[in-house]
Amino acid sequence: MRTDRDGDLVMGAAPRAALQPARGGRGGREASHPTRQSPGPVASDSRRGGGHTASLRREQLLGALQRGDLRSAGSGKDTTSRNGSVRITGWNKSNSSTNSDGGLSALISWLERRVNISIKKRTAPRKTAPPRTFKLAPNKYHLDGDALIISASSADQSHLLHLNDFEFAGVKIKVEAISAEGEQGTNEGNQTREMLQSFLHRRYDPSSKLLDLSTIGQDQEIASTGMFTRSSTQSKFIPALMKVAEGLFKSSQEKKDTVQSITLSNNSLDSLSAVKELAPTFPDLLNLDLSNNNFASLDSLSAWKNKFKHLDQLIVSGNPLEQNDPKYAEELAVWFPTLRVLNNIQIRTEEQIVRKQQATMPILAPRFEDESGIGENFIKSFFPAFDSDRNALAQHFYDSQSNFSVAINMGAPRDAAQQGFRQVQNWDRYLKQSRNLKKYTHLNARMNRLLTGSDDILKFWQSLPITRHPSLESEPQKWLIESHTIPGIPDPTSAAPQGVDGLIITVHGEYEELDGPAGQPRTQRGFDRTFILGPGGAAGVRVVSDMLTLRAYGGHSAFVPTNANPEPTQAAPIPTQPVSAQPAPTLSNEQTQMLTELARQTGMNLQYSKDCLDQSQWNFQLALETFTAVQPNLGPEAYAQ
């Protein structure tokens, strides 16, 4: 903990080597938490005068905590402008609400842009200095439930209030001035925040990087407020404390380096309901002490199962679960794969943890089946054209029957070691057309997001940002491309009623969005793209189906095979006639998409995927349930090799 030159409280990283491990292995970890330093003096408060004043302040603090009203939590500054504040609501239902931050950054950018336009219009006639720029600093706004509260000068308030009933990302927002009662609530919230900051300051030991949250109810200042005598505020204390703690750090890395150990011992906890916010606030915690509470079984701890991905040491001694569940230690070892020490007893070695982490499913080299270079030539020409001339690309490979869809996968994992890991992703230009089948379950919603015909496909492409994909020749490690034959592709000439053979090509890679044709990269994204190719078109090859899935950039380390130099795989030649003795039935475009998606989600080869859909009468959800039911009985021949 430290203060900046404005006197504001900051929790900063202390020197390393604070914790000594119980044995050789991970530095900075030990089995039992160290004794914290003696609490420093509590800051005096001039508002504590007579009994009536102290009682009134206590009720104000409790009221603010019950409302969850912590103004500008963690900023250390009173963000209440003398001129007042405005409240903005309705934005949380916009198209941007599916962003990782709920659409907050998109709203802030939109407000800044609209207010600056308003300022420019009002100052345009004056030929003096250029108009000022409106910029929302982080300490000038905060969230209060679903409302965004902005502290602003009277002039800026006027511009903001002018935006009432304006449309933001598909919804109308409401902008209103906060009343005097609201300003009073702000002051109460600031007082509560300051009290919680003082608690964190007294309970943090920088030498051991320990945050001591034990025996909270016996803390003198907390006890004086009555927060732990009322159940309604006791359950909200830790969430409020975590909100304040989150605001003390400039980055997740600073938080990770600063707080490595936390103890919640001796708090009479019988469940995690009151403290569950600890896990998302400190996900990189190394040492956790839950001793001497009232946890009766592992069910009372299940909310933290598979959390704390780097947890090294855990203490749960002094809880009834030790007697009630004799196998609790085995189960906790499964919940936390990196756990090395439980109740001060080593349960696995560092080497065992490393071996288990390395014992993953091997990554196979991609298989690329092609004929006469059709697939290779298509890939080599497609992505450079998508970056430079989408109009020519659409006319060259797509026709009136071609299908295209895009889906946003916001839950895709990222590679923490890659540059841009924490870059905020804005999906506004894609969301309206996103056809994520996990989000949209109704047929009409799905079909309305399936584009058919080169004209509609090109129209959507032109609305997308300018892109730049890596070079296939100079950066092949950034690509993973597979190609396989697929029967039953509709014949545009109708000469083969049973369908013809084609190719299904899957491409995994990355690209950059640019500010302009020669602009700087703005956002880096990952993508998966599945093409189904058949005969036809101006080049003799047409795109029957094109499915694009976009995700946050996650690197390309997963593309590297376990055996970096595998034996070359002999690609099977594309048969000139269907393999089956019976004519292969022609699949509709919708069936082809379902077949491809089922094969992708389950890993089954196309024949087994088609059999599964046939048995499920081409009900996609039922086919997934069928696969789940029979999966234990499937042999290796059912899966794509």
XYZ file of C-alpha atoms in Angstrom:
641
model
C 0.000 0.000 0.000
C 1.179 3.523 -0.669
C -0.157 6.999 -1.352
C 0.417 9.058 -4.451
C 1.426 12.694 -4.369
C -2.222 13.755 -4.113
C -2.476 11.762 -0.890
C -4.677 9.087 -2.488
C -4.389 5.490 -1.305
C -2.745 3.065 -3.727
C -1.993 -0.622 -3.269
C 1.367 -1.178 -4.916
C 3.628 -4.158 -5.463
C 6.052 -4.757 -2.638
C 9.563 -6.113 -3.079
C 9.667 -9.778 -3.992
C 11.157 -12.596 -1.914
C 8.539 -11.869 0.742
C 7.444 -15.485 1.188
C 9.851 -18.360 1.579
C 8.641 -21.736 0.304
C 8.357 -24.651 2.700
C 10.578 -26.628 0.341
C 12.355 -26.162 -2.986
C 9.996 -25.184 -5.761
C 7.887 -22.133 -6.379
C 9.399 -19.015 -4.934
C 7.254 -16.686 -2.941
C 4.945 -19.390 -1.452
C 4.694 -20.974 1.971
C 2.275 -23.316 3.612
C 1.023 -21.136 6.425
C 0.390 -17.434 6.156
C 2.831 -15.222 8.046
C 1.841 -13.037 10.915
C 0.824 -9.675 9.592
C 2.282 -6.468 10.830
C 0.553 -4.585 13.571
C -2.244 -2.440 12.228
C -1.261 1.130 11.702
C -3.110 3.933 13.353
C -6.606 4.523 12.104
C -7.002 7.876 10.443
C -8.873 10.302 12.597
C -12.238 11.530 11.455
C -13.338 15.001 12.419
C -16.932 14.021 11.765
C -16.921 11.795 14.850
C -18.158 14.292 17.365
C -21.082 13.603 19.648
C -23.081 10.417 19.852
C -25.735 11.714 17.474
C -23.159 12.520 14.764
C -21.461 9.123 15.083
C -24.816 7.326 14.979
C -25.881 9.293 11.907
C -22.604 8.522 10.104
C -22.980 4.847 10.982
C -26.454 4.719 9.451
C -25.182 6.516 6.339
C -22.365 3.989 5.900
C -24.728 1.050 6.369
C -27.180 2.540 3.912
C -24.487 3.046 1.292
C -23.247 -0.527 1.769
C -26.766 -1.973 1.472
C -27.270 -0.086 -1.787
C -23.859 -1.182 -3.074
C -23.190 2.535 -3.530
C -19.389 2.891 -3.668
C -18.713 5.959 -5.738
C -15.652 5.620 -7.964
C -14.503 2.612 -5.937
C -10.769 2.502 -5.435
C -9.959 5.761 -7.160
C -9.096 7.435 -3.915
C -10.657 10.673 -5.126
C -14.018 12.251 -4.518
C -15.391 12.327 -8.016
C -18.480 14.320 -7.152
C -18.240 17.513 -9.127
C -19.325 20.691 -7.499
C -21.518 21.247 -10.497
C -23.240 17.865 -10.261
C -23.568 14.537 -11.989
C -25.700 12.805 -14.595
C -27.111 9.289 -14.676
C -27.288 7.286 -17.927
C -29.514 4.210 -18.149
C -30.769 1.850 -20.851
C -27.366 1.300 -22.440
C -26.959 -2.136 -20.859
C -29.573 -3.524 -23.293
C -27.738 -2.341 -26.404
C -26.066 -4.491 -29.038
C -22.771 -3.766 -27.282
C -23.916 -5.434 -24.061
C -22.385 -8.731 -25.196
C -18.890 -7.209 -25.165
C -16.520 -8.429 -22.473
C -17.064 -5.235 -20.439
C -20.821 -5.178 -21.031
C -20.513 -2.371 -23.585
C -19.095 0.208 -21.161
C -16.043 1.155 -23.248
C -18.199 1.440 -26.374
C -20.598 3.752 -24.515
C -17.775 5.940 -23.180
C -16.324 6.311 -26.683
C -19.768 7.136 -28.084
C -20.426 9.768 -25.399
C -17.057 11.424 -25.968
C -17.655 11.530 -29.706
C -21.194 12.947 -29.420
C -20.258 15.573 -26.812
C -17.267 16.722 -28.877
C -19.527 17.093 -31.914
C -21.883 19.208 -29.806
C -19.015 21.337 -28.484
C -17.678 21.877 -31.993
C -21.078 22.998 -33.295
C -21.540 25.517 -30.495
C -18.057 27.015 -30.857
C -17.827 26.922 -34.673
C -18.801 30.583 -35.267
C -16.018 31.809 -33.012
C -12.756 32.250 -34.880
C -10.547 32.116 -31.801
C -8.899 29.148 -30.127
C -9.878 25.635 -31.266
C -12.732 24.024 -29.306
C -11.787 22.086 -26.207
C -11.926 18.282 -26.238
C -14.259 16.383 -23.917
C -12.573 13.313 -22.432
C -13.972 11.072 -19.692
C -11.188 10.163 -17.293
C -11.696 6.902 -15.341
C -12.127 8.818 -12.082
C -15.001 10.818 -13.567
C -17.441 7.957 -13.981
C -18.534 4.772 -12.234
C -21.271 2.167 -12.369
C -24.189 2.149 -9.951
C -26.043 -1.058 -10.773
C -27.131 -0.728 -14.410
C -26.620 3.055 -14.403
C -23.518 4.954 -15.480
C -22.857 7.949 -13.230
C -20.743 10.760 -14.701
C -19.390 13.727 -12.742
C -19.209 16.749 -15.013
C -19.040 20.521 -15.082
C -22.225 22.443 -15.725
C -21.188 23.018 -19.343
C -20.498 19.341 -19.975
C -23.703 18.390 -18.191
C -25.604 20.448 -20.724
C -24.024 18.548 -23.616
C -24.651 15.192 -21.936
C -28.293 15.951 -21.089
C -28.819 16.884 -24.730
C -28.217 13.196 -25.554
C -31.349 12.055 -23.711
C -33.387 9.665 -25.932
C -30.528 9.405 -28.444
C -29.956 5.954 -29.920
C -26.822 4.085 -28.867
C -26.051 0.684 -30.442
C -29.691 -0.020 -31.248
C -31.389 1.288 -28.071
C -32.476 4.671 -26.756
C -30.649 5.807 -23.664
C -31.954 8.005 -20.872
C -29.751 10.817 -19.550
C -30.877 12.726 -16.476
C -29.376 14.993 -13.869
C -28.903 13.531 -10.396
C -30.992 15.201 -7.731
C -29.726 16.585 -4.442
C -30.657 13.262 -2.811
C -28.491 11.520 -5.346
C -25.602 13.834 -4.497
C -26.081 13.014 -0.809
C -25.923 9.303 -1.725
C -22.667 10.004 -3.510
C -21.154 11.509 -0.356
C -22.278 8.523 1.704
C -20.804 6.171 -0.874
C -17.488 8.004 -0.766
C -17.385 7.720 3.020
C -18.011 3.971 2.801
C -15.303 3.618 0.181
C -12.808 5.507 2.335
C -13.616 3.285 5.306
C -13.050 0.126 3.215
C -9.797 1.521 1.831
C -8.615 2.139 5.373
C -9.473 -1.461 6.253
C -7.463 -2.788 3.292
C -4.515 -0.585 4.224
C -4.452 -1.885 7.795
C -4.875 -5.518 6.754
C -2.195 -5.703 4.041
C 1.341 -6.880 4.794
C 3.655 -5.873 1.907
C 6.577 -7.977 3.174
C 4.632 -11.235 2.757
C 2.128 -9.939 0.166
C -0.643 -11.114 2.469
C -4.140 -9.647 2.643
C -5.451 -10.613 6.080
C -9.256 -10.885 6.051
C -9.467 -13.000 9.209
C -11.748 -12.163 12.179
C -13.357 -9.288 10.295
C -16.111 -8.912 12.862
C -13.533 -8.094 15.563
C -11.971 -5.259 13.604
C -12.466 -2.129 15.720
C -13.555 0.230 12.943
C -15.758 -2.352 11.207
C -17.381 -3.265 14.516
C -18.124 0.407 15.187
C -20.208 0.591 11.993
C -22.269 -2.502 12.823
C -21.601 -4.085 9.453
C -21.140 -7.510 10.973
C -24.137 -7.319 13.260
C -26.677 -7.145 10.433
C -27.032 -10.030 7.982
C -28.161 -7.657 5.227
C -24.815 -5.815 5.279
C -22.584 -8.705 6.353
C -23.300 -10.523 3.073
C -22.372 -7.407 1.092
C -19.174 -6.497 2.910
C -16.744 -8.692 0.937
C -18.302 -7.847 -2.487
C -17.977 -4.145 -1.628
C -14.430 -4.669 -0.364
C -13.484 -6.506 -3.564
C -14.937 -3.688 -5.649
C -12.753 -1.192 -3.814
C -9.692 -3.474 -4.037
C -10.150 -3.903 -7.787
C -9.948 -0.155 -8.258
C -6.603 0.113 -6.471
C -4.634 -1.599 -9.243
C -3.629 -0.267 -12.613
C -3.459 -3.730 -14.185
C -4.133 -7.386 -13.500
C -0.399 -8.017 -13.418
C 0.090 -5.421 -10.673
C -2.690 -7.056 -8.666
C -1.139 -10.498 -9.198
C 2.275 -9.276 -8.032
C 0.886 -7.415 -5.021
C -1.508 -9.902 -3.397
C -0.324 -13.516 -3.401
C -1.859 -14.781 -0.149
C -5.245 -14.239 1.523
C -6.589 -15.558 4.805
C -10.297 -15.742 5.641
C -9.820 -17.698 8.846
C -12.006 -17.319 11.950
C -14.975 -15.659 10.251
C -17.638 -18.286 11.141
C -18.293 -18.869 7.442
C -20.535 -21.838 6.606
C -20.659 -21.165 2.840
C -18.955 -19.028 0.219
C -22.030 -16.944 -0.563
C -20.680 -13.914 1.320
C -17.102 -14.189 -0.027
C -17.493 -15.687 -3.516
C -16.406 -12.407 -5.168
C -12.895 -13.097 -3.925
C -12.277 -15.602 -6.736
C -12.925 -13.310 -9.738
C -11.117 -10.433 -8.005
C -7.956 -12.416 -7.187
C -7.948 -15.317 -9.702
C -4.141 -15.687 -9.579
C -3.947 -16.256 -5.831
C -1.174 -18.622 -4.709
C -2.027 -19.238 -1.039
C -5.477 -19.346 0.597
C -6.374 -19.916 4.252
C -9.984 -20.924 5.102
C -9.206 -22.443 8.495
C -11.385 -22.318 11.623
C -14.690 -21.632 9.925
C -17.913 -23.671 9.766
C -17.648 -25.345 6.342
C -19.504 -28.630 6.887
C -18.839 -30.294 3.516
C -17.187 -29.774 0.167
C -20.542 -28.620 -1.207
C -20.099 -25.451 0.821
C -16.860 -24.778 -1.112
C -18.059 -25.892 -4.559
C -18.455 -22.295 -5.820
C -14.655 -22.124 -6.012
C -14.192 -25.454 -7.777
C -11.743 -25.045 -10.673
C -11.125 -21.402 -9.730
C -7.697 -20.119 -8.611
C -5.821 -21.716 -11.513
C -2.424 -21.219 -9.827
C -3.300 -22.122 -6.243
C -0.254 -23.677 -4.564
C -1.233 -23.956 -0.893
C -4.620 -24.281 0.834
C -5.600 -24.531 4.494
C -9.058 -25.834 5.490
C -8.210 -27.240 8.924
C -10.550 -26.485 11.812
C -13.698 -26.994 9.702
C -16.342 -29.722 10.236
C -15.725 -31.078 6.723
C -12.545 -32.765 8.005
C -14.688 -35.186 10.010
C -17.746 -35.224 7.755
C -15.939 -36.031 4.506
C -12.939 -38.383 4.849
C -12.095 -38.013 1.143
C -12.098 -34.227 1.077
C -8.335 -34.046 0.442
C -8.551 -36.206 -2.691
C -11.389 -34.109 -4.041
C -9.650 -30.793 -3.381
C -6.582 -32.081 -5.214
C -8.808 -32.631 -8.261
C -10.448 -29.216 -7.947
C -7.082 -27.440 -7.902
C -4.597 -29.234 -10.238
C -1.672 -27.017 -9.181
C -2.258 -27.519 -5.430
C 0.980 -28.701 -3.797
C 0.369 -28.262 -0.053
C -2.911 -28.917 1.802
C -3.166 -28.153 5.527
C 0.639 -27.778 5.662
C 1.116 -31.292 4.237
C 2.626 -31.809 0.804
C 0.233 -33.768 -1.409
C 2.211 -33.685 -4.655
C 5.601 -32.526 -5.846
C 6.440 -29.761 -8.268
C 7.593 -32.381 -10.768
C 4.272 -34.232 -10.567
C 2.385 -31.030 -11.306
C 4.566 -30.299 -14.325
C 4.177 -33.836 -15.697
C 0.407 -33.689 -15.327
C 0.226 -30.355 -17.116
C 2.288 -31.758 -19.978
C 0.185 -34.930 -20.275
C -2.213 -33.455 -22.793
C -3.774 -34.924 -25.926
C -1.192 -34.879 -28.743
C -1.658 -32.328 -31.502
C -1.678 -33.990 -34.906
C -0.325 -32.431 -38.049
C -2.996 -31.170 -40.474
C -4.137 -33.395 -43.334
C -4.602 -31.747 -46.713
C -6.327 -33.755 -49.455
C -6.387 -32.017 -52.793
C -6.762 -32.709 -56.509
C -4.936 -30.807 -59.212
C -4.120 -28.059 -56.712
C -7.768 -26.901 -56.518
C -7.792 -26.393 -52.750
C -4.293 -24.954 -52.597
C -4.913 -22.437 -55.377
C -8.203 -21.396 -53.812
C -6.620 -20.672 -50.414
C -3.647 -18.841 -51.923
C -5.903 -16.507 -53.892
C -8.792 -16.105 -51.417
C -7.216 -14.339 -48.436
C -5.058 -11.817 -50.355
C -8.189 -10.928 -52.364
C -10.295 -10.612 -49.201
C -7.749 -8.077 -47.920
C -7.486 -6.097 -51.160
C -10.506 -6.579 -53.471
C -13.612 -8.149 -51.937
C -15.776 -7.149 -54.870
C -13.721 -9.174 -57.363
C -13.494 -12.052 -54.899
C -17.274 -12.286 -54.463
C -17.869 -12.246 -58.224
C -15.150 -14.814 -58.871
C -16.022 -17.571 -56.384
C -19.609 -16.933 -55.251
C -22.920 -17.202 -57.096
C -26.628 -16.746 -56.356
C -26.760 -20.007 -54.372
C -23.661 -19.482 -52.218
C -24.196 -19.242 -48.456
C -22.220 -17.189 -45.958
C -22.503 -16.782 -42.190
C -20.434 -15.214 -39.418
C -20.487 -16.103 -35.715
C -18.771 -14.369 -32.790
C -17.233 -16.630 -30.156
C -16.660 -14.406 -27.127
C -15.767 -17.307 -24.853
C -12.707 -18.499 -26.759
C -9.587 -18.812 -24.566
C -6.687 -16.443 -25.051
C -2.987 -17.111 -24.757
C -1.733 -15.069 -21.791
C 1.810 -15.186 -23.164
C 0.852 -13.450 -26.395
C 1.070 -9.717 -26.976
C -2.358 -8.082 -26.863
C -3.718 -10.699 -24.458
C -5.669 -8.100 -22.498
C -6.702 -5.981 -25.471
C -10.406 -5.103 -25.272
C -12.344 -6.557 -28.187
C -15.116 -4.492 -29.778
C -17.513 -6.548 -31.910
C -20.042 -3.841 -32.831
C -19.542 -4.183 -36.601
C -20.145 -7.927 -36.504
C -22.802 -8.507 -33.856
C -25.900 -7.637 -35.876
C -25.159 -10.441 -38.338
C -23.639 -12.911 -35.860
C -25.153 -16.397 -36.271
C -23.855 -18.051 -33.119
C -26.014 -21.189 -32.890
C -25.542 -21.322 -29.122
C -27.090 -17.857 -28.816
C -29.845 -18.171 -31.403
C -31.952 -21.321 -31.086
C -35.026 -20.333 -33.106
C -35.054 -21.258 -36.778
C -36.186 -17.811 -37.981
C -33.373 -16.061 -36.118
C -30.851 -18.467 -37.601
C -32.146 -18.226 -41.162
C -32.320 -14.412 -41.044
C -28.584 -14.376 -40.343
C -27.696 -16.721 -43.199
C -26.713 -14.690 -46.259
C -27.402 -16.229 -49.666
C -26.119 -14.898 -52.963
C -22.977 -12.990 -53.904
C -24.712 -9.589 -53.750
C -25.850 -9.899 -50.125
C -22.548 -11.470 -49.126
C -20.545 -8.652 -50.723
C -22.760 -6.008 -49.100
C -21.919 -7.389 -45.672
C -18.232 -7.794 -46.482
C -18.033 -4.129 -47.461
C -19.348 -3.120 -44.025
C -16.433 -4.881 -42.303
C -13.092 -3.263 -41.432
C -10.122 -3.475 -43.777
C -8.071 -6.542 -42.902
C -4.559 -7.906 -43.311
C -3.892 -11.642 -43.022
C -0.382 -13.067 -42.513
C 1.477 -14.227 -45.603
C 1.014 -17.922 -46.333
C 4.520 -18.089 -47.757
C 6.538 -16.191 -45.137
C 4.441 -16.901 -42.016
C 3.047 -20.423 -42.460
C 3.262 -21.080 -38.686
C 0.304 -18.724 -38.184
C -2.009 -20.937 -40.246
C -3.608 -24.352 -39.784
C -5.348 -25.576 -42.941
C -6.995 -28.929 -43.640
C -8.791 -30.199 -46.713
C -10.941 -33.301 -47.189
C -13.220 -34.648 -49.882
C -16.963 -34.490 -49.365
C -19.619 -36.243 -51.505
C -23.126 -35.113 -52.397
C -22.381 -31.493 -53.353
C -25.264 -30.106 -55.466
C -24.392 -30.065 -59.187
C -25.248 -26.636 -60.642
C -25.671 -28.210 -64.112
C -28.070 -30.890 -62.762
C -26.132 -33.465 -64.759
C -25.495 -35.539 -61.613
C -28.727 -35.835 -59.596
C -26.901 -37.766 -56.875
C -24.485 -34.865 -56.397
C -20.795 -34.531 -57.113
C -17.628 -34.631 -55.073
C -16.225 -31.457 -53.601
C -13.839 -30.238 -50.938
C -14.360 -29.090 -47.364
C -11.527 -26.806 -46.274
C -11.057 -25.612 -42.697
C -8.752 -22.689 -42.007
C -7.605 -21.497 -38.572
C -5.598 -18.308 -38.370
C -5.439 -14.656 -37.444
C -5.690 -11.219 -39.014
C -5.356 -7.534 -38.200
C -7.984 -4.846 -38.629
C -6.490 -1.658 -40.094
C -7.448 1.997 -39.746
C -7.226 2.327 -43.533
C -5.687 0.678 -46.612
C -2.233 1.763 -45.446
C -3.143 2.400 -41.817
C -1.789 1.041 -38.589
C -3.164 -2.219 -37.131
C -6.012 -1.488 -34.756
C -7.204 -4.868 -33.493
C -5.807 -8.383 -33.790
C -8.329 -11.223 -34.018
C -8.363 -14.978 -34.425
C -10.660 -16.782 -36.839
C -11.850 -20.178 -38.047
C -13.279 -20.440 -41.560
C -14.886 -23.457 -43.203
C -15.400 -23.549 -46.966
C -17.327 -26.132 -48.960
C -16.225 -26.011 -52.592
C -17.948 -27.495 -55.599
C -17.716 -27.209 -59.387
C -19.029 -24.115 -61.157
C -18.380 -20.415 -61.161
C -16.185 -18.299 -63.406
C -13.045 -20.163 -62.347
C -14.579 -23.631 -62.403
C -14.745 -23.589 -58.587
C -17.550 -22.048 -56.575
C -18.090 -21.582 -52.848
C -21.164 -23.535 -51.806
C -20.845 -22.576 -48.142
C -18.602 -20.182 -46.227
C -18.789 -20.193 -42.409
C -16.636 -17.657 -40.563
C -16.151 -17.773 -36.783
C -14.379 -14.826 -35.133
C -12.738 -14.837 -31.713
C -10.325 -12.793 -29.653
C -6.706 -13.353 -30.618
C -5.293 -16.405 -28.860
C -1.965 -17.006 -30.566
C -0.982 -19.949 -32.775
C 0.947 -22.195 -30.387
C -1.885 -24.751 -30.539
C -1.166 -25.262 -34.258
C 2.254 -26.818 -33.601
C 2.084 -30.647 -33.735
C 3.320 -32.608 -30.724
C 5.743 -34.292 -33.110
C 7.206 -31.366 -35.014
C 8.478 -33.661 -37.773
C 5.764 -36.253 -38.366
C 5.929 -38.815 -41.109
C 4.376 -37.392 -44.283
C 0.771 -38.414 -44.700
C -0.246 -39.768 -48.066
C -3.368 -37.925 -49.146
C -6.090 -40.154 -50.499
C -6.979 -39.342 -54.115
C -10.333 -37.742 -54.752
C -12.567 -40.454 -56.288
C -14.202 -39.660 -59.579
C -17.326 -41.591 -58.512
C -19.071 -41.757 -55.145
C -17.507 -44.339 -52.847
C -20.881 -45.858 -51.964
C -22.400 -48.362 -54.354
C -25.699 -46.503 -54.036
C -26.041 -42.970 -55.399
C -25.285 -40.466 -52.646
C -28.323 -38.308 -51.878
C -27.976 -34.629 -52.612
C -27.855 -32.486 -49.460
C -29.544 -29.129 -49.247
C -27.476 -26.117 -48.295
C -28.964 -26.162 -44.781
C -28.167 -29.871 -44.390
C -24.625 -29.302 -45.598
C -24.132 -26.608 -42.964
C -25.558 -28.861 -40.254
C -23.291 -31.720 -41.337
C -20.199 -29.527 -41.254
C -21.063 -28.024 -37.878
C -21.778 -31.413 -36.283
C -18.470 -32.786 -37.557
C -16.662 -29.739 -36.177
C -18.280 -29.887 -32.733
C -17.993 -33.646 -32.230
C -14.794 -34.465 -34.119
C -16.554 -37.297 -35.980
C -15.824 -37.857 -39.640
C -18.410 -36.826 -42.203
C -19.899 -40.301 -42.696
C -20.572 -40.841 -39.002
C -21.835 -37.265 -38.667
C -24.288 -37.855 -41.515
C -25.452 -41.153 -39.997
C -26.043 -39.370 -36.700
C -28.108 -36.662 -38.397
C -30.068 -39.254 -40.383
C -30.962 -41.101 -37.191
C -31.991 -37.809 -35.586
C -34.129 -36.852 -38.605
C -31.790 -33.897 -39.176
C -32.613 -32.288 -35.841
C -29.282 -30.713 -34.907
C -29.872 -30.522 -31.151
C -31.126 -34.110 -31.078
C -28.057 -35.194 -33.053
C -25.774 -33.637 -30.418
C -27.681 -35.470 -27.675
C -27.427 -38.721 -29.644
C -23.671 -38.288 -30.012
C -23.305 -37.657 -26.265
C -25.258 -40.833 -25.501
C -23.243 -43.118 -27.797
C -19.838 -41.436 -27.471
C -18.448 -43.978 -24.939
C -19.107 -46.781 -27.418
C -17.574 -45.147 -30.496
C -14.307 -46.492 -31.815
C -11.461 -44.560 -33.438
C -12.919 -45.202 -36.891
C -15.757 -42.770 -36.075
C -13.452 -39.789 -35.814
C -11.647 -37.721 -38.412
C -8.093 -38.991 -38.769
